[in-house]
Backbone as ProteinMPNN parsed JSONL, in Angstrom:
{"seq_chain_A": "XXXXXXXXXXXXXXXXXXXXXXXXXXXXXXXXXXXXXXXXXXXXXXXXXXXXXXXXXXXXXXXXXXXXXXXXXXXXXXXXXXXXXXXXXXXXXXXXXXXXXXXXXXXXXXXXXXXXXXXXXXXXXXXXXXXXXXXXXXXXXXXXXXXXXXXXXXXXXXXXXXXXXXXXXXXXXXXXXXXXXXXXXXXXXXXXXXXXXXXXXXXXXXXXXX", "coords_chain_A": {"N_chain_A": [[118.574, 87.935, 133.072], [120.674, 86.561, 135.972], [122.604, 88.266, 137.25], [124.305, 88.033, 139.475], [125.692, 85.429, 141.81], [124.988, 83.521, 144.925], [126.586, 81.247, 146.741], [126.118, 79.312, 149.522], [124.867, 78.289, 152.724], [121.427, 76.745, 153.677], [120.839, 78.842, 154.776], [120.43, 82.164, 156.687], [122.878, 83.829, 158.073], [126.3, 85.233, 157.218], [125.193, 86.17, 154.61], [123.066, 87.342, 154.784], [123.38, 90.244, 154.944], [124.435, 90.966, 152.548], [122.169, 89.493, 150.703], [120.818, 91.506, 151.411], [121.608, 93.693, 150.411], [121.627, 93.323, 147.906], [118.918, 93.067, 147.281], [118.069, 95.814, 148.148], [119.166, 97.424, 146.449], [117.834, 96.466, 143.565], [118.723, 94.56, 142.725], [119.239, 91.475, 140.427], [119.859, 88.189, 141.956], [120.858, 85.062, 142.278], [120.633, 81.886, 144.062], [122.525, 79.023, 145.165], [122.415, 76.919, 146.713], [124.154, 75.25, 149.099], [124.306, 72.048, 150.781], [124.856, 71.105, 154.114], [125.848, 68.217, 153.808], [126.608, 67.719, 151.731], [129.122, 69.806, 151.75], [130.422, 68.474, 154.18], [131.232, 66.555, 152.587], [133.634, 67.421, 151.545], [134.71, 68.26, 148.821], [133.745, 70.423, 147.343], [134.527, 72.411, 149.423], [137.674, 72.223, 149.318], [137.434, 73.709, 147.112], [137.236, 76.165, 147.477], [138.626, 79.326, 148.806], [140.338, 79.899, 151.388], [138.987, 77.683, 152.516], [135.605, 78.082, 153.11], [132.454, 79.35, 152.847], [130.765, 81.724, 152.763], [130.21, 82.01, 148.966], [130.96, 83.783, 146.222], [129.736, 84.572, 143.18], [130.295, 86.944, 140.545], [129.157, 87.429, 137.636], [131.678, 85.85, 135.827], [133.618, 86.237, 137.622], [134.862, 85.07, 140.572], [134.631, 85.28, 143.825], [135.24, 84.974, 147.55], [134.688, 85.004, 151.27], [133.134, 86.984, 153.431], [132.966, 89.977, 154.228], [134.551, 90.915, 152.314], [132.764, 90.817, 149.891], [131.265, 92.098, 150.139], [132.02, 94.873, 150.644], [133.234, 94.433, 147.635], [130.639, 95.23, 145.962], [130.055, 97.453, 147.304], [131.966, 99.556, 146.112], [131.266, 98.999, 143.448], [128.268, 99.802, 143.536], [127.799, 101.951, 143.981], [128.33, 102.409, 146.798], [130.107, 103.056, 149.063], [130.795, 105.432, 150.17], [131.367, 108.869, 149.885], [134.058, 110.433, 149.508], [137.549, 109.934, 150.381], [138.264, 109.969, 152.732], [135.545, 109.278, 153.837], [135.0, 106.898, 153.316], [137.075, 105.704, 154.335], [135.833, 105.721, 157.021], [133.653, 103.933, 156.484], [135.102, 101.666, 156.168], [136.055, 100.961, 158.664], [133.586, 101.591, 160.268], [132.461, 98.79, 159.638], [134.453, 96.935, 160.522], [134.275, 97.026, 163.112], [131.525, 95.884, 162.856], [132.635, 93.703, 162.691], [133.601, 93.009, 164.651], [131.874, 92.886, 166.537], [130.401, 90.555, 165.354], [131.291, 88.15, 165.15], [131.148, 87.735, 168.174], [128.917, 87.23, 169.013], [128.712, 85.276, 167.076], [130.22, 83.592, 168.588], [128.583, 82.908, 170.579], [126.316, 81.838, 169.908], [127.358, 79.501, 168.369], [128.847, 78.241, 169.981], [129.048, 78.716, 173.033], [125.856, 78.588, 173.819], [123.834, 77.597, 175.85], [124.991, 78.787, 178.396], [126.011, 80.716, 178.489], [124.114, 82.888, 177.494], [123.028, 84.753, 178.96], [124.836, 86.179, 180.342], [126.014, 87.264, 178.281], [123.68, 88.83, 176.945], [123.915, 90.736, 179.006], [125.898, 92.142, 179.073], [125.577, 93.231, 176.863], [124.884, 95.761, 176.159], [126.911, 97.413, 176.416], [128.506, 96.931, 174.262], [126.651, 97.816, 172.146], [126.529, 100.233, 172.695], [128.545, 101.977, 171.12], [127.926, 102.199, 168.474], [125.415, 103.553, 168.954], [126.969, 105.676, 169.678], [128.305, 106.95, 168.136], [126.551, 107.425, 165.689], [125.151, 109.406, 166.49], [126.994, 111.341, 166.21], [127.185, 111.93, 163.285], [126.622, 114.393, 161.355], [124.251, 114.492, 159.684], [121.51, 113.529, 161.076], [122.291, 110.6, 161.374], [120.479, 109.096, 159.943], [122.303, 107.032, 158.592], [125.265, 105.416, 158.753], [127.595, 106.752, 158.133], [128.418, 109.87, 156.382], [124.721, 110.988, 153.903], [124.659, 108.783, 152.676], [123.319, 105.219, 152.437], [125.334, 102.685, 152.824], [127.668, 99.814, 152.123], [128.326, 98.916, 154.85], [125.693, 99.737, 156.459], [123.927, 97.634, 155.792], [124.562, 95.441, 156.916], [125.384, 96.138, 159.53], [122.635, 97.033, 160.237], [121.431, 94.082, 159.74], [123.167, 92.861, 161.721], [121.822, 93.918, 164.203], [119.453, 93.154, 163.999], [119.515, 90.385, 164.182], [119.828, 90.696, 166.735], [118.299, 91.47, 168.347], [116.416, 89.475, 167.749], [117.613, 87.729, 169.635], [117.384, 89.054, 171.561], [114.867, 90.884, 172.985], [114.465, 93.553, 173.568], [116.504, 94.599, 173.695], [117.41, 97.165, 172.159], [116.537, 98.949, 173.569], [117.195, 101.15, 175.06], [118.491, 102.862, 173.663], [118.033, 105.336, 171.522], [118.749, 106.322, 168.863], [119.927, 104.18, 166.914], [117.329, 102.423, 167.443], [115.73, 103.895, 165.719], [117.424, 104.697, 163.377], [117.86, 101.195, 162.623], [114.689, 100.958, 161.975], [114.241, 103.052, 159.909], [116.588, 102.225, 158.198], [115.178, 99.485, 157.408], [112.705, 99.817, 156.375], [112.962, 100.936, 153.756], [111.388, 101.013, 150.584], [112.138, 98.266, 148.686], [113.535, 96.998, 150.315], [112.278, 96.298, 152.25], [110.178, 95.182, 150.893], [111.681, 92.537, 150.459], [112.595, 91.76, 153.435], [109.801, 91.046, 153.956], [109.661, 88.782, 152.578], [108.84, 84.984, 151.851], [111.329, 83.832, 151.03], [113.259, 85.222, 152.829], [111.972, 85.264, 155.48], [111.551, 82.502, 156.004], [114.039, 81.064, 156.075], [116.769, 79.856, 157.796], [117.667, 81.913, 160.404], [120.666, 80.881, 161.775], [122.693, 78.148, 161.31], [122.618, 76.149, 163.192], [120.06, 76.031, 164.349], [120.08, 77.683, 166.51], [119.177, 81.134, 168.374]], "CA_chain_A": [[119.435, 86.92, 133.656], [120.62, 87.224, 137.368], [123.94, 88.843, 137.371], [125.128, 87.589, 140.613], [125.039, 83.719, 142.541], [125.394, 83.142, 146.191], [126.69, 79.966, 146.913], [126.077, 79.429, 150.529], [124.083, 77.295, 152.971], [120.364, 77.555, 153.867], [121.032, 80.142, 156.452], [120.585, 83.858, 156.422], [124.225, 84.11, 158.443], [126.871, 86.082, 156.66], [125.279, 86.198, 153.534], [121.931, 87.892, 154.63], [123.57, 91.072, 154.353], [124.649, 90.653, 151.097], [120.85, 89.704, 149.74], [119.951, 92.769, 151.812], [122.33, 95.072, 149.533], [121.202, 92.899, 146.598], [117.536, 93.526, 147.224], [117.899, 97.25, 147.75], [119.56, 97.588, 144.67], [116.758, 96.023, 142.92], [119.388, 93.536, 141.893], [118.596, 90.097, 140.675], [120.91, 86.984, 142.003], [120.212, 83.427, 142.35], [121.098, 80.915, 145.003], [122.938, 78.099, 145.042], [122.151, 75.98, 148.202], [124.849, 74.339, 149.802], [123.61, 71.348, 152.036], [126.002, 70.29, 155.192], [126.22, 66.629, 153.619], [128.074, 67.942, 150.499], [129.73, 70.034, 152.585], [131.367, 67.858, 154.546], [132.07, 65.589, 151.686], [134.876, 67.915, 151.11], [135.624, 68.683, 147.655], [133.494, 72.373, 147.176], [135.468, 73.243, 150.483], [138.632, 72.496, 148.32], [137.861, 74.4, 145.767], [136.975, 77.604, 148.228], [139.629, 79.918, 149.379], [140.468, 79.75, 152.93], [138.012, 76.33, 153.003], [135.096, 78.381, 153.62], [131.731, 79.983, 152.706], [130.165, 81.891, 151.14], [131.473, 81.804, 147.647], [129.625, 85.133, 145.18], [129.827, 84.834, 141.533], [129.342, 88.127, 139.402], [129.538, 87.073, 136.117], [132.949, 84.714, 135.807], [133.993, 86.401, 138.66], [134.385, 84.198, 141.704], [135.062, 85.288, 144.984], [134.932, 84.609, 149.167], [134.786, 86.126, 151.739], [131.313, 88.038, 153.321], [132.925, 91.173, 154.038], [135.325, 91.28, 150.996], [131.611, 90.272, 148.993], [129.992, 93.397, 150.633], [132.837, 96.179, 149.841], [133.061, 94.496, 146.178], [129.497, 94.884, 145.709], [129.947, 98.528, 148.071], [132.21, 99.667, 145.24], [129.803, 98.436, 142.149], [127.055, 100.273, 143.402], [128.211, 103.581, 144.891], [127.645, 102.07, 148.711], [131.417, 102.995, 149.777], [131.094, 106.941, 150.317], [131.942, 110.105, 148.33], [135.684, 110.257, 149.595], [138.151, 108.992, 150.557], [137.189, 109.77, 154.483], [134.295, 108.443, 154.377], [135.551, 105.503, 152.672], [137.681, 104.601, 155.814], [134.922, 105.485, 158.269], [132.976, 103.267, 156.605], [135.746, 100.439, 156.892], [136.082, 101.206, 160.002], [132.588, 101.067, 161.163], [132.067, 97.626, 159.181], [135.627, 96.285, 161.285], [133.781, 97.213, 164.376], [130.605, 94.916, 162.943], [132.885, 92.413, 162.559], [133.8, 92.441, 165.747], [130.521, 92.452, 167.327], [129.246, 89.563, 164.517], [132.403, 87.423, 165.515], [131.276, 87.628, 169.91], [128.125, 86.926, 168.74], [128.781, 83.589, 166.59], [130.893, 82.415, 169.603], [127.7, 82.606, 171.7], [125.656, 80.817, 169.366], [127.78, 77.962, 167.984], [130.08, 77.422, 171.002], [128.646, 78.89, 174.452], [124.527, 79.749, 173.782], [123.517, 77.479, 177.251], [125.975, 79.007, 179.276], [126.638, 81.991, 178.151], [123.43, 83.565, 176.386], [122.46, 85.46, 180.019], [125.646, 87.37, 180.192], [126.114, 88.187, 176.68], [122.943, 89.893, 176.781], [124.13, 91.466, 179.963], [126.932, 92.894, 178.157], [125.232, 94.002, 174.982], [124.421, 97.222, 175.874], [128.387, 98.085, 176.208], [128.861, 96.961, 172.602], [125.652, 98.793, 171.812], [126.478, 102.056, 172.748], [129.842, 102.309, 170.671], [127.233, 101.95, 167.5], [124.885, 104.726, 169.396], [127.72, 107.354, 170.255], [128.951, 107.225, 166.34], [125.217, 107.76, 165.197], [124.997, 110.573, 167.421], [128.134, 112.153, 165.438], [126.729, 112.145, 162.037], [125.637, 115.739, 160.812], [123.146, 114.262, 158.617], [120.775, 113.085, 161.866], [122.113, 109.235, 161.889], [120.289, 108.077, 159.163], [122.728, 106.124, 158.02], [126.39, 104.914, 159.678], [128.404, 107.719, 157.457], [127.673, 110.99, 155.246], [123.839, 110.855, 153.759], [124.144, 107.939, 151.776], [122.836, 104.334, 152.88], [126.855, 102.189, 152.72], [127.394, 98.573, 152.404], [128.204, 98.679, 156.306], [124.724, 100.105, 157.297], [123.533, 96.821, 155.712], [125.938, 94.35, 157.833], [125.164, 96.643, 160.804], [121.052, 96.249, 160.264], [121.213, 92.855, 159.725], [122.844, 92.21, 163.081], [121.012, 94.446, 165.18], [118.19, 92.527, 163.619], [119.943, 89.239, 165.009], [120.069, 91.014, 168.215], [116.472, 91.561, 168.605], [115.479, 87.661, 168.384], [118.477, 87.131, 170.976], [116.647, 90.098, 173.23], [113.773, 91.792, 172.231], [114.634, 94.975, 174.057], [118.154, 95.144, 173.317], [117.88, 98.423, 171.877], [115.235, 99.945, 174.53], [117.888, 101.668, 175.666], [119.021, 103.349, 172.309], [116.556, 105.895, 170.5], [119.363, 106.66, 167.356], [119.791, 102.714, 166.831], [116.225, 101.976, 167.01], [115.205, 104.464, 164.574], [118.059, 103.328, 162.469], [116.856, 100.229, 161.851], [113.371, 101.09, 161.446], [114.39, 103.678, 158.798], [116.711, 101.124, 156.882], [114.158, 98.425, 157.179], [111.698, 100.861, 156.198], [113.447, 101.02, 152.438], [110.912, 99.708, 149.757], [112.558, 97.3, 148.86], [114.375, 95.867, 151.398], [110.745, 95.938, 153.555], [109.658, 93.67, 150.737], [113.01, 91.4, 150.65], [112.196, 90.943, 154.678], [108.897, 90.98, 154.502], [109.152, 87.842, 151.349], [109.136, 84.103, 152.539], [112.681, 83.281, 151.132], [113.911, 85.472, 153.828], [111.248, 84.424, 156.653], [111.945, 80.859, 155.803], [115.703, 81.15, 155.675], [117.251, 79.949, 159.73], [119.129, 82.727, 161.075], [121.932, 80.208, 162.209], [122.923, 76.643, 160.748], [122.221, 74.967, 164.317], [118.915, 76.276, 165.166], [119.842, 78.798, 167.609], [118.669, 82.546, 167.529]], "C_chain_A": [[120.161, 87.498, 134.86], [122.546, 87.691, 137.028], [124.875, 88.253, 138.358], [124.658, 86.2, 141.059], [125.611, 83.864, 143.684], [125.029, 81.831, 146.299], [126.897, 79.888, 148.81], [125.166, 78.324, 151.17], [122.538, 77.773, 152.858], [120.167, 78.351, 154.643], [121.149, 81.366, 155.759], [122.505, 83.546, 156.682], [125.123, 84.885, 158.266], [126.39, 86.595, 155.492], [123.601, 87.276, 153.666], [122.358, 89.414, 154.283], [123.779, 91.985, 153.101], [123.298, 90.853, 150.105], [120.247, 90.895, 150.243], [120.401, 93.784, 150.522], [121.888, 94.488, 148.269], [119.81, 93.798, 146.177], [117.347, 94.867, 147.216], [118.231, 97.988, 146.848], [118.684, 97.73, 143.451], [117.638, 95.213, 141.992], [118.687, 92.148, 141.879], [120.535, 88.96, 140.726], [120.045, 85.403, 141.817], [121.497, 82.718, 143.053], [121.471, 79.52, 144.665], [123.323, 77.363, 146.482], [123.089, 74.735, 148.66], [123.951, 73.44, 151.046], [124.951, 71.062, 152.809], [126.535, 68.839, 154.296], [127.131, 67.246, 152.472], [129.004, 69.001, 151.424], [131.046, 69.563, 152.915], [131.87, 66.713, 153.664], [133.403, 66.344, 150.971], [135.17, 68.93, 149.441], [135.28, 70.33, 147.344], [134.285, 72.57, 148.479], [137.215, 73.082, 150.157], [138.727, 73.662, 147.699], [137.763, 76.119, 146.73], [138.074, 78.185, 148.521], [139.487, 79.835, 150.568], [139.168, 78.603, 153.084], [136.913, 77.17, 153.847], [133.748, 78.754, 152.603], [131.342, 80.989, 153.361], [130.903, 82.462, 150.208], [130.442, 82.74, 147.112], [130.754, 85.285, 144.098], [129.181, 85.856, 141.306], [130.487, 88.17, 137.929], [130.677, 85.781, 136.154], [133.959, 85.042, 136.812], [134.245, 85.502, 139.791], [135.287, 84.51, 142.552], [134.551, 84.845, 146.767], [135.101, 85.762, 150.135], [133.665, 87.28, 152.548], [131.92, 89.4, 153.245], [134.012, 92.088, 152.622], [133.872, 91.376, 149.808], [131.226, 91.818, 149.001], [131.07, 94.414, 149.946], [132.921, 95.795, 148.092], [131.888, 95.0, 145.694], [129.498, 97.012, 146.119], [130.433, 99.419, 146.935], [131.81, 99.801, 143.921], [129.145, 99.782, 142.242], [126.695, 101.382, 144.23], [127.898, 103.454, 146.338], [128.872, 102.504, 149.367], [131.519, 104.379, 149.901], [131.574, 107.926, 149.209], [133.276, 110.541, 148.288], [136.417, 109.761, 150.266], [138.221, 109.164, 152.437], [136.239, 109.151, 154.871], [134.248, 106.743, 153.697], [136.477, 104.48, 154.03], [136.873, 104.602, 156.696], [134.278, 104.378, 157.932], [133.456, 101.469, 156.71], [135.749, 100.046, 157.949], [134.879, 100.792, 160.769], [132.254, 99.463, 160.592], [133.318, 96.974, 159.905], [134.805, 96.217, 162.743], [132.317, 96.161, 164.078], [130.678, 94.021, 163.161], [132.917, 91.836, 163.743], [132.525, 92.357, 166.785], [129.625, 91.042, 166.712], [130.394, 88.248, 165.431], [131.959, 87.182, 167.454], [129.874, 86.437, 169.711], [127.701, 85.459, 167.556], [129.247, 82.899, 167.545], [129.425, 81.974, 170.431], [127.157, 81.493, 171.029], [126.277, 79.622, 169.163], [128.689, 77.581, 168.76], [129.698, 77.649, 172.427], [127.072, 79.652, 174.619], [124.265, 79.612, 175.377], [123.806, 78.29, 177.774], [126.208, 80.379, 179.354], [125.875, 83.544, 177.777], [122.937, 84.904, 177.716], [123.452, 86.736, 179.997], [126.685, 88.024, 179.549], [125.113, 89.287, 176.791], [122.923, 91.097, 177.587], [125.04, 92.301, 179.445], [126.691, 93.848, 176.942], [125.213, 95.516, 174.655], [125.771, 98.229, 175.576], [128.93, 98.384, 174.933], [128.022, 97.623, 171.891], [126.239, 100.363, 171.319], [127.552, 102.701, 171.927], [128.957, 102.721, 169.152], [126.484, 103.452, 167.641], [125.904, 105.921, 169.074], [128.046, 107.745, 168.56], [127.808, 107.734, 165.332], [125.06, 108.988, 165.126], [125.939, 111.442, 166.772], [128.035, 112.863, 164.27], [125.824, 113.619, 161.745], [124.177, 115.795, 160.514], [121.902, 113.7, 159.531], [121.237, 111.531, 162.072], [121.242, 108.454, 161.459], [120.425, 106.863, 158.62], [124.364, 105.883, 158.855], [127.531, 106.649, 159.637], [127.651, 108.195, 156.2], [125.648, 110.811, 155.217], [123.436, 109.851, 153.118], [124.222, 106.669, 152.407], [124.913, 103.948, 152.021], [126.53, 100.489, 152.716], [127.289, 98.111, 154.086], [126.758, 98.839, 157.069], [123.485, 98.64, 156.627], [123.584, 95.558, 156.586], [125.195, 95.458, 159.03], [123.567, 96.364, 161.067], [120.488, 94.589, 160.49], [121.622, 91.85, 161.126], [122.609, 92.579, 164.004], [119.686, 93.269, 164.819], [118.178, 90.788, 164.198], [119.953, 89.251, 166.387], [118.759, 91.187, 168.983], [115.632, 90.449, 168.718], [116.427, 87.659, 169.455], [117.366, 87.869, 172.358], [115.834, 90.781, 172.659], [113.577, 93.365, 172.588], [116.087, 95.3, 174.186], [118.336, 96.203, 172.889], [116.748, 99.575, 172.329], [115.949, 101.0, 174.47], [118.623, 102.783, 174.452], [118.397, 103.94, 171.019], [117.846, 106.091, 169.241], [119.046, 104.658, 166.742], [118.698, 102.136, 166.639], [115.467, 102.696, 165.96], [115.939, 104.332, 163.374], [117.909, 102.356, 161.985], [115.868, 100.112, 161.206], [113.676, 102.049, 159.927], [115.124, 102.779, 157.571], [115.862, 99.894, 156.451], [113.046, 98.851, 156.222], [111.553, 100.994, 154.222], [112.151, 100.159, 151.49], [111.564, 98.442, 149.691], [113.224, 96.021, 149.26], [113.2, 95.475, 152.346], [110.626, 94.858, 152.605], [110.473, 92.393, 150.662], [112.652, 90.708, 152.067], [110.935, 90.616, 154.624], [108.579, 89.296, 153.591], [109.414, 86.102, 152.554], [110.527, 83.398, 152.36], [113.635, 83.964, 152.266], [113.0, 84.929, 155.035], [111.632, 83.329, 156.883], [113.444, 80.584, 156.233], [115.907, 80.825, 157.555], [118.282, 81.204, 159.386], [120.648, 81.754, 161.164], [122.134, 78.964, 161.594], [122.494, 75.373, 162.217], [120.83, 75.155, 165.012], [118.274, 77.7, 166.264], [119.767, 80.563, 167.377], [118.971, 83.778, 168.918]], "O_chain_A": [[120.325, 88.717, 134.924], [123.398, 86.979, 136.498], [126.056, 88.015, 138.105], [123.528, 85.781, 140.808], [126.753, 84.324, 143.683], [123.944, 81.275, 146.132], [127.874, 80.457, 149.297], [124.683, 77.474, 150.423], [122.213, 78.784, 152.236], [119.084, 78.468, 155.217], [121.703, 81.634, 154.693], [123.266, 83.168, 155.792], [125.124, 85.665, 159.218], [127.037, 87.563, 155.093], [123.14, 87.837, 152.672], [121.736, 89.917, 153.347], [123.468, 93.134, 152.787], [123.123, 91.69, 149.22], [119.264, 91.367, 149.672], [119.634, 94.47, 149.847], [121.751, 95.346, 147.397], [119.599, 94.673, 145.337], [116.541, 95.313, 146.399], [117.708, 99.038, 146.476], [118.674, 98.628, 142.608], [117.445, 95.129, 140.779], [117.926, 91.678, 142.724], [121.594, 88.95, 140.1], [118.986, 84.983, 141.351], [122.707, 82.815, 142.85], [120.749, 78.873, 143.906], [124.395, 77.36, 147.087], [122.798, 73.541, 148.584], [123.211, 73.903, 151.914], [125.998, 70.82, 152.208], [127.74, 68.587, 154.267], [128.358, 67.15, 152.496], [129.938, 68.293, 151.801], [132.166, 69.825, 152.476], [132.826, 66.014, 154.002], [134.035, 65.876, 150.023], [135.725, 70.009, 149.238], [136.102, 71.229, 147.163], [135.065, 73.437, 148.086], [137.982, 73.828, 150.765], [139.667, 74.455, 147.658], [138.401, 77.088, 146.318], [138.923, 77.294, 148.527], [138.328, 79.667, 150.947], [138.352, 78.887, 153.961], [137.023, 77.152, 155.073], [133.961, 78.436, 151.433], [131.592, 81.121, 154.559], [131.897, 83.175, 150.349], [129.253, 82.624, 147.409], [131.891, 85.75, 144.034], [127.994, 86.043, 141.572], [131.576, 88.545, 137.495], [130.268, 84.709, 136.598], [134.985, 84.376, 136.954], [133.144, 84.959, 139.882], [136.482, 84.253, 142.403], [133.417, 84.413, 146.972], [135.466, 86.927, 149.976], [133.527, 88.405, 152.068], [131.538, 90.104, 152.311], [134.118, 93.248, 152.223], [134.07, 92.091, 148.826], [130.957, 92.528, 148.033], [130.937, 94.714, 148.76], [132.711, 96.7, 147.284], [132.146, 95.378, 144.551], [129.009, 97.789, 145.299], [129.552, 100.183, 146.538], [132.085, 100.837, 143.314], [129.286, 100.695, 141.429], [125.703, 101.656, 144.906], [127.279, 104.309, 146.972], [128.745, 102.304, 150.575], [132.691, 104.683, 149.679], [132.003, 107.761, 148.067], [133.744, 110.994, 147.244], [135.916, 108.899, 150.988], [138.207, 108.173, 153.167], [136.034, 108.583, 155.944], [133.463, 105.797, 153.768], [136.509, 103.312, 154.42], [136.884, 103.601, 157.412], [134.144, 103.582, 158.861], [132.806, 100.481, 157.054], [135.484, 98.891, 158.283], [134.899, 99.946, 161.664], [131.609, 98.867, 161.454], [132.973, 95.797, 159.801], [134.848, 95.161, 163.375], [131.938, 95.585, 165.098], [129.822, 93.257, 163.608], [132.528, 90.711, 164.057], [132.512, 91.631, 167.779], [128.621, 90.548, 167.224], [129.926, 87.577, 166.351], [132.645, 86.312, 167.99], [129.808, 85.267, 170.09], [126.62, 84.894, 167.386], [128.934, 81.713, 167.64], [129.242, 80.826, 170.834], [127.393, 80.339, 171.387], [125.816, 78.635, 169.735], [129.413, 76.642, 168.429], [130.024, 76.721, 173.166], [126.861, 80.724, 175.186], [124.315, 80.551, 176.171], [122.847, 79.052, 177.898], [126.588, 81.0, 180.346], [126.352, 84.678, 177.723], [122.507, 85.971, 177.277], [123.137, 87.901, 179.751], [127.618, 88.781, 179.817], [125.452, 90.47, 176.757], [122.331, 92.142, 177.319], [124.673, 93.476, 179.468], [127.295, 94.75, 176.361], [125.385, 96.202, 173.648], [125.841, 99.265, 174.916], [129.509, 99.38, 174.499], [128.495, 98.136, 170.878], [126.335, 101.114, 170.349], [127.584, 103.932, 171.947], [129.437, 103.729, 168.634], [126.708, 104.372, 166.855], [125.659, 106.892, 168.358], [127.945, 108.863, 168.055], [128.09, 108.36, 164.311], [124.872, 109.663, 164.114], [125.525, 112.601, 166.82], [128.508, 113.978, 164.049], [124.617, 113.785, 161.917], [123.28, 116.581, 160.82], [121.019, 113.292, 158.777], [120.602, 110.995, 162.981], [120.954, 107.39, 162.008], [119.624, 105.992, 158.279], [124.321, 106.528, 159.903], [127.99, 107.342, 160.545], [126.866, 107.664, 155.415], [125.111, 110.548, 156.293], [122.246, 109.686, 152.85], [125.224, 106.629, 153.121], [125.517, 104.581, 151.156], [125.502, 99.967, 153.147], [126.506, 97.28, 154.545], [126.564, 98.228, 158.12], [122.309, 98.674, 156.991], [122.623, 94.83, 156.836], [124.022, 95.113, 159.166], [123.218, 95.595, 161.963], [119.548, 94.11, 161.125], [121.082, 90.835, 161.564], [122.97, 91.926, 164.983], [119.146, 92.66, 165.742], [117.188, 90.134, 164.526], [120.046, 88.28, 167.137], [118.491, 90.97, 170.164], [114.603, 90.297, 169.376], [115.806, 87.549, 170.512], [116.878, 87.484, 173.421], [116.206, 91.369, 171.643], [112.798, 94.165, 172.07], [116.596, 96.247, 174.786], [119.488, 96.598, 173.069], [116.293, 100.575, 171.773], [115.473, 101.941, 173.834], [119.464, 103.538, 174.94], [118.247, 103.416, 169.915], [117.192, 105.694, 168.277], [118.005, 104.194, 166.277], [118.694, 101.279, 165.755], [114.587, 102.095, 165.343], [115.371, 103.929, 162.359], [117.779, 102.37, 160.761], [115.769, 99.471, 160.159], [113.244, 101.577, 158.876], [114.661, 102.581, 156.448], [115.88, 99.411, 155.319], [112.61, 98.095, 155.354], [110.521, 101.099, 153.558], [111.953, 98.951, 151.621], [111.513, 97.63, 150.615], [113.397, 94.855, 148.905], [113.21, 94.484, 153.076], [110.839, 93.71, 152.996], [109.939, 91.292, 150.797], [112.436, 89.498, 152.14], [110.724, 89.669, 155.381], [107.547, 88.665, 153.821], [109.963, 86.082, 153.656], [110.949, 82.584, 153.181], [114.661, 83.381, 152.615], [113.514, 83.957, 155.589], [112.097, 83.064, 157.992], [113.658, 79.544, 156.855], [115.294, 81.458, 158.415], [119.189, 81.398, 158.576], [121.634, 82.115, 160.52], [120.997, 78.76, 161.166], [122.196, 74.18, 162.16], [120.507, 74.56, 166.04], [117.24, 78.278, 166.598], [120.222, 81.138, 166.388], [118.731, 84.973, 168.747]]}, "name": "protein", "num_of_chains": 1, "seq": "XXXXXXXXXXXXXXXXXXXXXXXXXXXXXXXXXXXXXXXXXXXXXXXXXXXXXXXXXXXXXXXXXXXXXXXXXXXXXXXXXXXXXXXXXXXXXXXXXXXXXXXXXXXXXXXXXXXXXXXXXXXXXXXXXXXXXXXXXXXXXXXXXXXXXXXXXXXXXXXXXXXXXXXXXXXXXXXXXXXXXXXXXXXXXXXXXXXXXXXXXXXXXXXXXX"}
């Protein structure tokens, strides 16, 4: 029986990270498919904290929240570092995702027309902050912090991986970063999580755009 439920829409979005850390786990969840029309009929956005999704049940648990989801989950399943240093780096670098996931929703759901040319013109600035911190890591830059894969280097994969339909050479420019990815992608089981059709299938975004 699945241990965990993501209640969310049909969109990867915030929550793909999440089934990423699920799937490499070799955890089992189960989905619970919010449509827009209930939605906006209000009452599950009542019952939500801060009137929002995604909502993750484990067990009688019920919380919100994506990146509160990910450190609960980071916590669980030894993804949050071996002390308490690497416990803030890895806040730290997941604060810095946020703020690159957060530029990167404005484009899409409020300025893609208009805007999508010199975002991508920009990218490489926000890029390289990701690069230089790679580049730091003893351990070659395997992973964000120490030797062990973190909930952040999930959240960080997942939107480089958003960044790559936006531009397909967005990370020409960035040999740690592109081998990064490829190495966490690379994971049994997270290759077969992307490689399955509930993630293929799944929109990146709720409006279409990528």
């Amino acid at each position: 029986m699945s241990e965990y439920t993501i209640i969310y829409f049909n969109v990867r979005g915030r929550c793909e990270p999440v089934r990423m850390l699920l799937a490499d786990k070799g955890l089992k969840w189960k989905e619970e498919v919010v449509s827009f029309e209930t939605w906006t009929q209000g009452d599950l956005k009542k019952e939500a904290v801060f009137g929002q999704l995604p909502g993750f049940k484990d067990k009688d648990f019920m919380m919100y929240q994506s990146n509160a989801i990910l450190r609960h989950l980071g916590r669980k399943h030894g993804l949050y570092g071996r002390t308490p240093e690497e416990n803030s780096l890895i806040d730290m670098m997941n604060d810095g995702v946020e703020d690159l996931r957060l530029k990167y929703l404005t484009l899409i759901y409020k300025n893609y027309e208009d805007g999508k040319d010199a975002y991508i013109t920009n990218l490489p600035s926000e890029l390289r902050y990701f690069e230089h911190f790679l580049s730091g890591n003893k351990y070659g830059g395997t992973f964000l912090v120490g030797n062990e894969i973190s909930f952040a280097d999930y959240n960080l994969v997942d939107l480089l991986r958003c960044h790559l339909v936006l531009s397909s050479e967005c990370l020409a420019e960035f040999p740690l970063l592109s081998k990064y990815v490829s190495s966490i992608t690379s994971r049994p089981n997270l290759q077969t999580f992307l490689s399955s059709d509930a993630h293929k299938n799944r929109p990146i975004n709720g409006n279409g755009k990528q």
